[in-house]
PDB file of C-alpha atoms in Angstrom:
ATOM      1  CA  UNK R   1      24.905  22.376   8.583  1.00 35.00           C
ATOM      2  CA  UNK R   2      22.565  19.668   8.835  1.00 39.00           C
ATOM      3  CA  UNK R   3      23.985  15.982   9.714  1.00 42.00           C
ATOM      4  CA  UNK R   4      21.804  13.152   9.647  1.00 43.00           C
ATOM      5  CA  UNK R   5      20.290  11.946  13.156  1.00 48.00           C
ATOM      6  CA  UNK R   6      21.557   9.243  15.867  1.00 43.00           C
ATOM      7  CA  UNK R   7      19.595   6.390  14.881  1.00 54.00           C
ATOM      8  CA  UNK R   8      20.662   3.043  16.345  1.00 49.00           C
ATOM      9  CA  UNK R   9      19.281   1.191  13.375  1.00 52.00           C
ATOM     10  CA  UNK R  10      21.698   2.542  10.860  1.00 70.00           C
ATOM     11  CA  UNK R  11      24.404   0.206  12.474  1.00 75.00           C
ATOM     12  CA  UNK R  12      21.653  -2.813  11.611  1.00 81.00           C
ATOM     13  CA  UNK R  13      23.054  -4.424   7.918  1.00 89.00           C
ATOM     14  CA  UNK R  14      21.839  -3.678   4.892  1.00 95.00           C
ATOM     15  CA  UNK R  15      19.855  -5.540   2.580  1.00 97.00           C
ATOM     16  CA  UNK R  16      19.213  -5.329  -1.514  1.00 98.00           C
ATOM     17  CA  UNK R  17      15.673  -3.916  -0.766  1.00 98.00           C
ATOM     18  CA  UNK R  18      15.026   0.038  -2.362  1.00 98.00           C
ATOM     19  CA  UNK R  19      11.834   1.559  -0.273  1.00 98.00           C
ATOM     20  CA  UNK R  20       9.591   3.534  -3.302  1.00 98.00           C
ATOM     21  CA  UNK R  21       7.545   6.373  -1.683  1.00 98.00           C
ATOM     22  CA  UNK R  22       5.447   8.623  -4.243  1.00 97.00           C
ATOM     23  CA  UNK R  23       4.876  11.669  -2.473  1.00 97.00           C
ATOM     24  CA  UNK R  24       1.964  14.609  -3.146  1.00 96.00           C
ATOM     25  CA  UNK R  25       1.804  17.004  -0.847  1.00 96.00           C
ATOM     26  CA  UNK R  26       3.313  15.337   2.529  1.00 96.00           C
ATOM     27  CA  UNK R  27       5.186  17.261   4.097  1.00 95.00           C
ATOM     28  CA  UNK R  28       3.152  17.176   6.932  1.00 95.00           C
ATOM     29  CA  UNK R  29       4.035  12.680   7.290  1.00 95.00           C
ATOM     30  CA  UNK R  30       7.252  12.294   5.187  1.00 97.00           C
ATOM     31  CA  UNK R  31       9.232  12.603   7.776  1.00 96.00           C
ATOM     32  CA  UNK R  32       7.603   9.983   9.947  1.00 96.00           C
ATOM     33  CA  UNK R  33       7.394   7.210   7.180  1.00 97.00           C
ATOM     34  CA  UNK R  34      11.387   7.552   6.061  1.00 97.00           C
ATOM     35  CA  UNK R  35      11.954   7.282  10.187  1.00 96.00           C
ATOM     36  CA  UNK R  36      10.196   3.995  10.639  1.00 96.00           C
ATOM     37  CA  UNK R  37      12.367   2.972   7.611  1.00 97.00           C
ATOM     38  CA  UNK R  38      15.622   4.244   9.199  1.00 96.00           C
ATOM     39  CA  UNK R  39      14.571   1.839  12.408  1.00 95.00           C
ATOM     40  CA  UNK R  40      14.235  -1.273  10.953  1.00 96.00           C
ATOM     41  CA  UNK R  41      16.545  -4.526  12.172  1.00 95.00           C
ATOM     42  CA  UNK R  42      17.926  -4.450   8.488  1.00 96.00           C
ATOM     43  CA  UNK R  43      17.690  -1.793   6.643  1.00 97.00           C
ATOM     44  CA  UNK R  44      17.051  -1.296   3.107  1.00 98.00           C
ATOM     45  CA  UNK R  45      19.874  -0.206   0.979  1.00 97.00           C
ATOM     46  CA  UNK R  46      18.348   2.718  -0.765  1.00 97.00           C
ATOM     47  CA  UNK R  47      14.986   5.301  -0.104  1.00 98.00           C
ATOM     48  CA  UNK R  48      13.757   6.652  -3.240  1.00 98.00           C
ATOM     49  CA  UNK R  49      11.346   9.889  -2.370  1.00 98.00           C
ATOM     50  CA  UNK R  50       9.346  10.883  -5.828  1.00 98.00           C
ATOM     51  CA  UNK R  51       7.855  14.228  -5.536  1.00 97.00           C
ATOM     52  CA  UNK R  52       4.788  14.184  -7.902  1.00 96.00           C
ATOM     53  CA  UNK R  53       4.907  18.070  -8.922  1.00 96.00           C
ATOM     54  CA  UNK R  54       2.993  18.557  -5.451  1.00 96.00           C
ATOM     55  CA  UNK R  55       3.484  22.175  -5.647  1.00 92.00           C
ATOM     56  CA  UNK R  56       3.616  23.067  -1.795  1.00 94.00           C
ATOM     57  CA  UNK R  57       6.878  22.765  -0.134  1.00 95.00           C
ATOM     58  CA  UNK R  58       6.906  18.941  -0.201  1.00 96.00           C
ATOM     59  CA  UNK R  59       9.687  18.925  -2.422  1.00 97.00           C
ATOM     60  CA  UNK R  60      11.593  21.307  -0.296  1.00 96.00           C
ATOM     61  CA  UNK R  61      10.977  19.066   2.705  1.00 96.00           C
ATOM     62  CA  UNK R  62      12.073  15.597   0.870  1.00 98.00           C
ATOM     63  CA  UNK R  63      15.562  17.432  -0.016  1.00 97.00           C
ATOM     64  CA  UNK R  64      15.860  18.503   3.387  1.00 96.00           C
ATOM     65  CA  UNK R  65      15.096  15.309   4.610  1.00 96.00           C
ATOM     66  CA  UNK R  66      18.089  13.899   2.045  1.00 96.00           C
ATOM     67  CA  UNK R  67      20.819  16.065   4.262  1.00 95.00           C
ATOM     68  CA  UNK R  68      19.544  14.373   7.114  1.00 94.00           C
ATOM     69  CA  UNK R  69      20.273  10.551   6.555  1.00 95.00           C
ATOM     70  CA  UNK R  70      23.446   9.064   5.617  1.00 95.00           C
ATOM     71  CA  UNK R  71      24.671  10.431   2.141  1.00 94.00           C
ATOM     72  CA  UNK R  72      23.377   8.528  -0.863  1.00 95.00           C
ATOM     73  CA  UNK R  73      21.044   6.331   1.173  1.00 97.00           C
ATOM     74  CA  UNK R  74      17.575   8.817   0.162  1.00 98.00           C
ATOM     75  CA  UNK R  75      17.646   9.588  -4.376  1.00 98.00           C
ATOM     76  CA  UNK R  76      14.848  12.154  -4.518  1.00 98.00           C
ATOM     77  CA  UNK R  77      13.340  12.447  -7.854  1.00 98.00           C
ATOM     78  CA  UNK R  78      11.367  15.366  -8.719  1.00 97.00           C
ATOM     79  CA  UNK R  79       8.478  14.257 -11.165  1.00 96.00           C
ATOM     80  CA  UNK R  80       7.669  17.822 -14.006  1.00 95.00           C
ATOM     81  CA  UNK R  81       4.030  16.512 -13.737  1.00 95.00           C
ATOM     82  CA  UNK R  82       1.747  15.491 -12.079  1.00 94.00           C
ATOM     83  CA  UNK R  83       0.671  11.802 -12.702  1.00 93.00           C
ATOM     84  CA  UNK R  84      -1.056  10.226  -9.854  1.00 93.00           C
ATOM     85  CA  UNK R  85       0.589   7.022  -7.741  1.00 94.00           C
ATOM     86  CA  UNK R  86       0.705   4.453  -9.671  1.00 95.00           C
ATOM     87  CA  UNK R  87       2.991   6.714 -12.746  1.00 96.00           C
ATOM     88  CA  UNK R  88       4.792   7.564  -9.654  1.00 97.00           C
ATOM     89  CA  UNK R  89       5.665   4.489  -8.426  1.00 98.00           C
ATOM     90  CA  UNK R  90       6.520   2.951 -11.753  1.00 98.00           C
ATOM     91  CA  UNK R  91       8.845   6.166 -11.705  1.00 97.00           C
ATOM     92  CA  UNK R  92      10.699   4.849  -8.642  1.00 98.00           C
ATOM     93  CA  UNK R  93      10.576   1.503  -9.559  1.00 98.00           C
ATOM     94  CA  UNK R  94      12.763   2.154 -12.610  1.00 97.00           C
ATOM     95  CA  UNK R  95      15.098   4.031 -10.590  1.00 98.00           C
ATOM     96  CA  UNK R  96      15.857   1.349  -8.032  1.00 98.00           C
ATOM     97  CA  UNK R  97      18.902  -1.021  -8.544  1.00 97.00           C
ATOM     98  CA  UNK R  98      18.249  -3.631  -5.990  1.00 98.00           C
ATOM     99  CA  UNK R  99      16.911  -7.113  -6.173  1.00 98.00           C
ATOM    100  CA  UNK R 100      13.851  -6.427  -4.359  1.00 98.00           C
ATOM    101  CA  UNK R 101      11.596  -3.075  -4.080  1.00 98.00           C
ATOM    102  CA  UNK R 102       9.030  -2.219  -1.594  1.00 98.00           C
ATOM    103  CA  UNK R 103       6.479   0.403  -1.324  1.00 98.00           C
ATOM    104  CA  UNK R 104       5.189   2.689   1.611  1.00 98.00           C
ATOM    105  CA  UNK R 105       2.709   5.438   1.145  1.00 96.00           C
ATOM    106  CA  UNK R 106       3.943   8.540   2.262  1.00 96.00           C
ATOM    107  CA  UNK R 107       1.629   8.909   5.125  1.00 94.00           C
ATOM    108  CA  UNK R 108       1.961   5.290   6.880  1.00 96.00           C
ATOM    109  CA  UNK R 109       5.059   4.185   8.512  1.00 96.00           C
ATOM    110  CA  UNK R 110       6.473   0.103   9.324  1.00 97.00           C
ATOM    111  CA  UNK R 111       6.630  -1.899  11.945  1.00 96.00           C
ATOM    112  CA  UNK R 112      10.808  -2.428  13.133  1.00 96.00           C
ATOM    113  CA  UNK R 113      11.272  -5.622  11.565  1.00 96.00           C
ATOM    114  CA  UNK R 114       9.277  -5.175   8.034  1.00 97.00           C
ATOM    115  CA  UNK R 115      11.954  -5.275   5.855  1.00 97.00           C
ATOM    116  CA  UNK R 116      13.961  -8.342   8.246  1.00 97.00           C
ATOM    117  CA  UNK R 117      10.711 -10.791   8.308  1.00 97.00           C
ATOM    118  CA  UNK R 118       9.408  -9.834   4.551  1.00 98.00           C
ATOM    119  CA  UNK R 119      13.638 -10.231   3.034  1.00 98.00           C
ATOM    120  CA  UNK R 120      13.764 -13.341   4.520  1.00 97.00           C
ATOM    121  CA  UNK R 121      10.300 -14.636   3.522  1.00 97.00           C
ATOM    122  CA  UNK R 122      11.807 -13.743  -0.392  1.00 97.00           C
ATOM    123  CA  UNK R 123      15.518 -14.409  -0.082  1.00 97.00           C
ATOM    124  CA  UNK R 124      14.539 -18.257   1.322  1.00 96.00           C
ATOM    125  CA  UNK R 125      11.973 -18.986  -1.322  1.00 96.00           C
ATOM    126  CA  UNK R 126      13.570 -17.057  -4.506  1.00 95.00           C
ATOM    127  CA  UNK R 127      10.363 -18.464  -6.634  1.00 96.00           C
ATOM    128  CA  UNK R 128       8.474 -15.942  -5.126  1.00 98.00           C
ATOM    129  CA  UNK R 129       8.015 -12.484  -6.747  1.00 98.00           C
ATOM    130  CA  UNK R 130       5.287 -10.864  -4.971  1.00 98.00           C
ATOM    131  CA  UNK R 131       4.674 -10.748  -1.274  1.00 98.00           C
ATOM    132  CA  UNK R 132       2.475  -9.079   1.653  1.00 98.00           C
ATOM    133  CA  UNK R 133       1.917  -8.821   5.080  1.00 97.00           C
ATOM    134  CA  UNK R 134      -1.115  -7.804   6.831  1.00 95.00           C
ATOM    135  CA  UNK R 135      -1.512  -4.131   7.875  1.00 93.00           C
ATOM    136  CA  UNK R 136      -2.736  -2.049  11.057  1.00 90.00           C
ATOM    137  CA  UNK R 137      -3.696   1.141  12.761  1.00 81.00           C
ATOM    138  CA  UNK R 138      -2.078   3.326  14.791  1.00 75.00           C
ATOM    139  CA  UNK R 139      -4.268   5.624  17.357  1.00 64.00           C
ATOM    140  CA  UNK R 140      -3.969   9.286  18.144  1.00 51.00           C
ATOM    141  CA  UNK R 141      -1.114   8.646  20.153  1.00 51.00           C
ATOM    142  CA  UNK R 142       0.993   7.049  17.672  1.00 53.00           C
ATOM    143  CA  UNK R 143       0.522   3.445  18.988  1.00 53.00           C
ATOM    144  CA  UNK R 144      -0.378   0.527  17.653  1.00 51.00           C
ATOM    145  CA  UNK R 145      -4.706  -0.023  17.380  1.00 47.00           C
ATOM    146  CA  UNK R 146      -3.517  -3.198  17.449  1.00 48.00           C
ATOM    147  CA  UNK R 147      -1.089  -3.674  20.061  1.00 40.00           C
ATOM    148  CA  UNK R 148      -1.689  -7.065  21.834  1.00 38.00           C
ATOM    149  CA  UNK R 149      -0.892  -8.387  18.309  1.00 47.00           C
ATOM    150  CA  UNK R 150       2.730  -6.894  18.361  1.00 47.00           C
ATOM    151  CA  UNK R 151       3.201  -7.525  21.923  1.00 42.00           C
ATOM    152  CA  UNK R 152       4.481 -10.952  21.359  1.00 44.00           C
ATOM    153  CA  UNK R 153       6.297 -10.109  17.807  1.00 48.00           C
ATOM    154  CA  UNK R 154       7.126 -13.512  16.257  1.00 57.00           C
ATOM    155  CA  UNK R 155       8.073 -14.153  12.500  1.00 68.00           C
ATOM    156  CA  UNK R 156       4.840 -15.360  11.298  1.00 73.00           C
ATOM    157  CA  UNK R 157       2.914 -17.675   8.943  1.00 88.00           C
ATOM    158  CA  UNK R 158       3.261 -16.865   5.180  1.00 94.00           C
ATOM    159  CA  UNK R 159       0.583 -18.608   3.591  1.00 95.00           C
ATOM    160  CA  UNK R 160       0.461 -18.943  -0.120  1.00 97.00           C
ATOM    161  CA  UNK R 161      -2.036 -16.841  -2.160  1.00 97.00           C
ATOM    162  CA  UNK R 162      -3.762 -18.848  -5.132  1.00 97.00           C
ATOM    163  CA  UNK R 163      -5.256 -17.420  -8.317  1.00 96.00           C
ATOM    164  CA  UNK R 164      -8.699 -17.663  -7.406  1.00 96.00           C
ATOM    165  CA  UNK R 165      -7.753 -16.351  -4.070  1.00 96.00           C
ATOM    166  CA  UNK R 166      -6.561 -12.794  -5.238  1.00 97.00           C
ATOM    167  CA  UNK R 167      -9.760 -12.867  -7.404  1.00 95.00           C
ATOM    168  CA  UNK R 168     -12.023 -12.990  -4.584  1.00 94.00           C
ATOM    169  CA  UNK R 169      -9.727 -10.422  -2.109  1.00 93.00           C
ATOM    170  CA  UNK R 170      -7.002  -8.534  -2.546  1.00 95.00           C
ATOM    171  CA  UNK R 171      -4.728  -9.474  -0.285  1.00 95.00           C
ATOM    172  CA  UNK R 172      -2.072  -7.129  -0.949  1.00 97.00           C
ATOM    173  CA  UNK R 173      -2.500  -3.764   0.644  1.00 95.00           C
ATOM    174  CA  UNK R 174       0.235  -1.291  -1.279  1.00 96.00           C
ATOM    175  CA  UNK R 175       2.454  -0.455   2.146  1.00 96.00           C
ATOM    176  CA  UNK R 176       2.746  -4.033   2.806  1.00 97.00           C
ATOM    177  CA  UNK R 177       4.499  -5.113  -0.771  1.00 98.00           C
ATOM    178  CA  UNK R 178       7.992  -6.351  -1.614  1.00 98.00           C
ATOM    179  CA  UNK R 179       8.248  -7.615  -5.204  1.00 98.00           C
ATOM    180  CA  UNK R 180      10.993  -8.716  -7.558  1.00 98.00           C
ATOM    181  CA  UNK R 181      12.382  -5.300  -9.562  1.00 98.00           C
ATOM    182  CA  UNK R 182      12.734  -7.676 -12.166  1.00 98.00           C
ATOM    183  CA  UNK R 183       9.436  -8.013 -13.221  1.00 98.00           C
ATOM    184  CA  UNK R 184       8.240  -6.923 -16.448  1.00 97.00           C
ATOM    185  CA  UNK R 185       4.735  -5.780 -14.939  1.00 97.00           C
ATOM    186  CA  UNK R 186       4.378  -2.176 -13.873  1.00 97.00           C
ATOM    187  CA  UNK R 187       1.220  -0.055 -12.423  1.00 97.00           C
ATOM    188  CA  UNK R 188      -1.131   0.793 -14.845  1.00 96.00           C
ATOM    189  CA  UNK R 189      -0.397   4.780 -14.985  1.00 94.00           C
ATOM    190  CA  UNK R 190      -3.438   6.190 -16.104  1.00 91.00           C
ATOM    191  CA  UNK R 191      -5.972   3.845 -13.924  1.00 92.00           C
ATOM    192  CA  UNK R 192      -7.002   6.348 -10.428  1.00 87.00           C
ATOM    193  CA  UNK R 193      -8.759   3.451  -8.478  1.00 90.00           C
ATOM    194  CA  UNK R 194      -7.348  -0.312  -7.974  1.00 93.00           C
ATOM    195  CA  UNK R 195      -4.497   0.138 -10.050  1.00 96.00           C
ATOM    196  CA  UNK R 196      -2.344  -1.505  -7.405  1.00 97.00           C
ATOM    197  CA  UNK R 197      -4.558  -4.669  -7.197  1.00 97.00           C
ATOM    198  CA  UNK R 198      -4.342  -4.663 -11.144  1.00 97.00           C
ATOM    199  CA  UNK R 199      -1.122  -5.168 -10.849  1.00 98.00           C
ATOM    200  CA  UNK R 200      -0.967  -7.973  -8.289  1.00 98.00           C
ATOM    201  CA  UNK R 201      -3.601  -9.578 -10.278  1.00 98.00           C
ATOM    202  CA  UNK R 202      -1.174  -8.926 -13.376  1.00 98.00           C
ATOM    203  CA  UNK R 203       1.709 -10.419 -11.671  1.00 98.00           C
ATOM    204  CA  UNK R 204      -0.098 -13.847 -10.181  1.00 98.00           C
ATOM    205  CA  UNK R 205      -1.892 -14.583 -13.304  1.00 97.00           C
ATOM    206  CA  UNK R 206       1.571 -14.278 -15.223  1.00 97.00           C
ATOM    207  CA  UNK R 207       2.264 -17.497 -13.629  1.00 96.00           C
ATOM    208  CA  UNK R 208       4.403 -15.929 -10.198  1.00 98.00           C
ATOM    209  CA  UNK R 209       4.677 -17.432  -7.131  1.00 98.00           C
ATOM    210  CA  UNK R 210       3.203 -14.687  -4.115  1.00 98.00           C
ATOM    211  CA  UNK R 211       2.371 -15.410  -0.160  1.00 98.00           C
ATOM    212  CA  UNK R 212       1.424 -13.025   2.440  1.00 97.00           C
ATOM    213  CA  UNK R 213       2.568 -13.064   5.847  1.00 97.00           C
ATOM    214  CA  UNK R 214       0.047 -13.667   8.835  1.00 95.00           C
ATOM    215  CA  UNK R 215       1.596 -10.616  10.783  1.00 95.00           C
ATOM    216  CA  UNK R 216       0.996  -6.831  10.965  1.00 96.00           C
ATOM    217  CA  UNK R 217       3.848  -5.111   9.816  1.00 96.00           C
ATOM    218  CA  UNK R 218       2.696  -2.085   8.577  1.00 96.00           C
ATOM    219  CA  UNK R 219       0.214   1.248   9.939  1.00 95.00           C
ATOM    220  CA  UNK R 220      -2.179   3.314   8.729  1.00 93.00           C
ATOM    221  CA  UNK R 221      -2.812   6.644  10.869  1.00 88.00           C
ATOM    222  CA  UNK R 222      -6.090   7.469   9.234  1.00 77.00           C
ATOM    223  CA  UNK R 223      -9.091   5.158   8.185  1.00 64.00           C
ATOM    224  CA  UNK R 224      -9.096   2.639   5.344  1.00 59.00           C
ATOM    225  CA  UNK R 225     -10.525   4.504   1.553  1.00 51.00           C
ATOM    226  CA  UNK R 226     -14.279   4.471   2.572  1.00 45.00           C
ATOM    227  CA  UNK R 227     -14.002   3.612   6.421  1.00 43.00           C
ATOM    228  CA  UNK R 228     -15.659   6.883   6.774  1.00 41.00           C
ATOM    229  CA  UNK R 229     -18.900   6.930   5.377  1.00 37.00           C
ATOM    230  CA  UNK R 230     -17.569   8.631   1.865  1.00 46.00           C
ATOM    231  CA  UNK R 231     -19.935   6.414  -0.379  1.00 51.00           C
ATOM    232  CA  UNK R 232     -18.738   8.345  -3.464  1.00 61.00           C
ATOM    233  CA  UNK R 233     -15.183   6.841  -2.696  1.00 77.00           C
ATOM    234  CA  UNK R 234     -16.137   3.570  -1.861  1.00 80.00           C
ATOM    235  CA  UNK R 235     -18.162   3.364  -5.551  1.00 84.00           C
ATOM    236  CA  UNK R 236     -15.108   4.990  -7.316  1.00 88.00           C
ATOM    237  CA  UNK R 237     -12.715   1.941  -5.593  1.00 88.00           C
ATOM    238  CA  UNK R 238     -15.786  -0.597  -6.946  1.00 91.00           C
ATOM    239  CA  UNK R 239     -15.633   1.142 -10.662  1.00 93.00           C
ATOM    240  CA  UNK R 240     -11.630   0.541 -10.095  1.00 94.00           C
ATOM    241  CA  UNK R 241     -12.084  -3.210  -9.046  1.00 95.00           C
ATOM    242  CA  UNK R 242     -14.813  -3.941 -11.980  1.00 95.00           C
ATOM    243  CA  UNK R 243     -12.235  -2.413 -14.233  1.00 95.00           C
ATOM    244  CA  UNK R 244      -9.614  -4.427 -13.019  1.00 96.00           C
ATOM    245  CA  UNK R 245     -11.540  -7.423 -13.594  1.00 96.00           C
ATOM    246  CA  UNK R 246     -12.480  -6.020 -16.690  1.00 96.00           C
ATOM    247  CA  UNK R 247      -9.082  -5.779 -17.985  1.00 96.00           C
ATOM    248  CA  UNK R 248      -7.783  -9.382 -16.810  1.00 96.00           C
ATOM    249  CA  UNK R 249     -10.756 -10.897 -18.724  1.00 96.00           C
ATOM    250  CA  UNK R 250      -9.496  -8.815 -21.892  1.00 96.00           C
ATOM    251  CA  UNK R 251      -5.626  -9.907 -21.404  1.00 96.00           C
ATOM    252  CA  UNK R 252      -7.519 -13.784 -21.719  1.00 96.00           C
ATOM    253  CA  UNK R 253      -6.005 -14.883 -17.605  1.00 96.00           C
ATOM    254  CA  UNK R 254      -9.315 -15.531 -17.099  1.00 95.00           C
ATOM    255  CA  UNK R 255     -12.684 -16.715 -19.493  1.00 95.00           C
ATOM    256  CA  UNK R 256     -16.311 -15.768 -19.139  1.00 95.00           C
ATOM    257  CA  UNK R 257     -17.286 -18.582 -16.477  1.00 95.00           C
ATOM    258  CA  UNK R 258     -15.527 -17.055 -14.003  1.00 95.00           C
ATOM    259  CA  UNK R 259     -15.163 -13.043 -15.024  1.00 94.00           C
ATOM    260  CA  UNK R 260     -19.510 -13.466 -14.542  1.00 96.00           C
ATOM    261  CA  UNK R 261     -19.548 -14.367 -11.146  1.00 95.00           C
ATOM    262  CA  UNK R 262     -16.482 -12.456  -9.885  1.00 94.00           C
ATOM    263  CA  UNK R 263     -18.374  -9.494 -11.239  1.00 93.00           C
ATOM    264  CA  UNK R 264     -21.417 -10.335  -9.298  1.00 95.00           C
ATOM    265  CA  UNK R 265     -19.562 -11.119  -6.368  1.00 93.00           C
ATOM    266  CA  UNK R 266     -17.482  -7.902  -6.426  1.00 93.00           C
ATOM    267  CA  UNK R 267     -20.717  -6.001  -6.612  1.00 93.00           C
ATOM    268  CA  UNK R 268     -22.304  -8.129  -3.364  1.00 92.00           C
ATOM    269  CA  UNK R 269     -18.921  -7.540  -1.553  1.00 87.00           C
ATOM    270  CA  UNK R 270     -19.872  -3.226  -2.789  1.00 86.00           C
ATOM    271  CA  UNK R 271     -23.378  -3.120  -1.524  1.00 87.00           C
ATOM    272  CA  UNK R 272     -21.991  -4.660   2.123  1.00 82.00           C
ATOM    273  CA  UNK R 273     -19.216  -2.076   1.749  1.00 75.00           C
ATOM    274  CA  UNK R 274     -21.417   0.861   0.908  1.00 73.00           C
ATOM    275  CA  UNK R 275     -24.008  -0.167   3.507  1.00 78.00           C
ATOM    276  CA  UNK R 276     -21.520  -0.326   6.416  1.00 71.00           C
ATOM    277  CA  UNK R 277     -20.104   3.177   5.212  1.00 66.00           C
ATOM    278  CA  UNK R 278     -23.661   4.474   5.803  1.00 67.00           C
ATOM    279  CA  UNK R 279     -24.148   3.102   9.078  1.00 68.00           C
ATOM    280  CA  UNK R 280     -20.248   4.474   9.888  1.00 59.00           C
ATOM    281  CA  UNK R 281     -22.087   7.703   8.878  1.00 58.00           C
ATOM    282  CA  UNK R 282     -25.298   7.870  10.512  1.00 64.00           C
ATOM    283  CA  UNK R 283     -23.867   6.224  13.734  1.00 61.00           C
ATOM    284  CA  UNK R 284     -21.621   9.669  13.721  1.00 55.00           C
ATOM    285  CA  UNK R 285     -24.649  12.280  13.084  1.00 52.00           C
ATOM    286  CA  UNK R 286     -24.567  14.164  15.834  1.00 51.00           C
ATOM    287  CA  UNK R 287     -27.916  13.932  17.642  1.00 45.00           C
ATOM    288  CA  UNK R 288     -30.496  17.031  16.901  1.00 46.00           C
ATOM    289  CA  UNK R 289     -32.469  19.042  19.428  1.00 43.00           C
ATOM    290  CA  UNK R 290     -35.068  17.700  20.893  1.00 39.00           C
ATOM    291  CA  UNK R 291     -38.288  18.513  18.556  1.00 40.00           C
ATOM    292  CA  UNK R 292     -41.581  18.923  20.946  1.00 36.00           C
ATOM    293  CA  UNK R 293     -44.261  16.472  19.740  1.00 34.00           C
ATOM    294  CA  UNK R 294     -47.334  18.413  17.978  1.00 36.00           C
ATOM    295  CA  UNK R 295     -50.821  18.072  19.055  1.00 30.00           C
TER     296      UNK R 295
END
């Protein structure tokens, strides 16, 4: 019979914060990401795992993993298609009761005092609905690229992120958000590339209050989308942001004078993108014989 671990952290308290994981085909990671939520300071009150028809044994894993925490504390939903992330997370995010939801990709995992910094940051300023941190990388050896940076853990800066702001950058990478679950907005489920920045977009321009925290929180264990060299990706994510912008011009948040340039400066901010991909890539070509000069 399967009991759920000794883990210190579930004596920490527990705060009105559901973690939303969709879930496709990770049954390699799951089990990683729900531990790093299992040792925060405060932990959330409920995990919601949403299997999106992976078809592997992904689902088997995430009700495995269910028998292994405290009862009730992981709701696994099995999605009867498949739907992509941001269908899946909207899934989740209608499941969750609490006051706050946050999101963690199934194959990242959170820094011990994510949910304790990024609660407080939200329960002290209740006009704020949307919030970040920034993110990191964690090496082949599972620690932190970014190490000297944790070394002296303190609670950070939040700093306030403007309209105009969130136009130029994102600033909101997915496994770094806590948001109100009261908020009409939801991912746009049909959208493949940027839907998540969509929806931050969506949120600010509806007149909420968001700020990010100046502190890495949470890890990546493989490269940014397009860190690589895979040009076709990093032109699918620029199609995605173009849309986005696209689609807040058409909801009227933003007129002509500025969708123009924001266009033209999302496509300047592509070509530096797609030109350091092919650098990443050519800097990794292995080198070739050596070819004998001909007379």
């Amino acid at each position: 019979m399967n009991t759920h671990p000794i883990i210190p952290a579930f004596r920490a308290p527990q705060v009105p914060v559901s973690v939303v994981i969709p879930c496709y085909r990770c049954a390699d990671t799951i089990a990683r990401a729900v531990k790093s939520i299992a040792m925060q300071s405060q932990l959330p009150e409920a995990v919601i795992l949403i299997d999106d028809l992976s078809g592997d044994d992904t689902l088997d894993q995430l009700y495995l993993l269910q028998t292994q925490y405290p009862p009730g504390w992981i709701q696994v939903i099995a999605k009867p298609q498949n739907d992509g992330p941001g269908a899946t997370r909207n899934a989740g995010w209608d499941a969750a009761t609490t006051t706050y939801i946050a999101f963690l990709d199934a194959d990242d995992s959170w820094h011990p005092r994510k949910i304790e910094l990024q609660y407080r940051l939200m329960a002290d300023n209740p006009q704020l609905a949307l919030s970040g941190h920034r993110g990191g990388h964690m090496e082949t050896s599972g620690q932190p690229a970014d190490e000297p940076a944790l070394s002296s853990q303190s609670d950070g800066h939040a700093r306030a992120v403007s309209k105009t702001r969130l136009l130029l950058f994102n600033e909101f990478i997915t496994r770094s958000v806590m948001l109100r679950r009261d908020l009409p907005q939801r991912f746009e489920p049909k959208k493949k590339y940027c839907e998540d920045y969509l929806l931050w977009m969506q949120i600010v321009f509806a007149g909420n209050k968001a700020s990010v925290l100046e502190v890495p929180l949470a890890f990546a264990y493989k490269p940014d989308f397009g860190a690589g060299g895979l040009s076709q990706q990093v032109w699918r994510m620029e199609q995605g942001e173009l849309d986005s912008y696209r689609r807040i011009f058409r909801e009227q948040h933003i007129g002509v004078f500025t969708a123009v340039p924001i266009y033209l400066f999302s496509l300047v901010k592509f070509a530096r993108r797609y030109l350091r991909s092919r650098l990443h890539r050519w800097n990794r070509k292995p080198a070739g014989p050596h070819q004998p000069v001909r007379s």
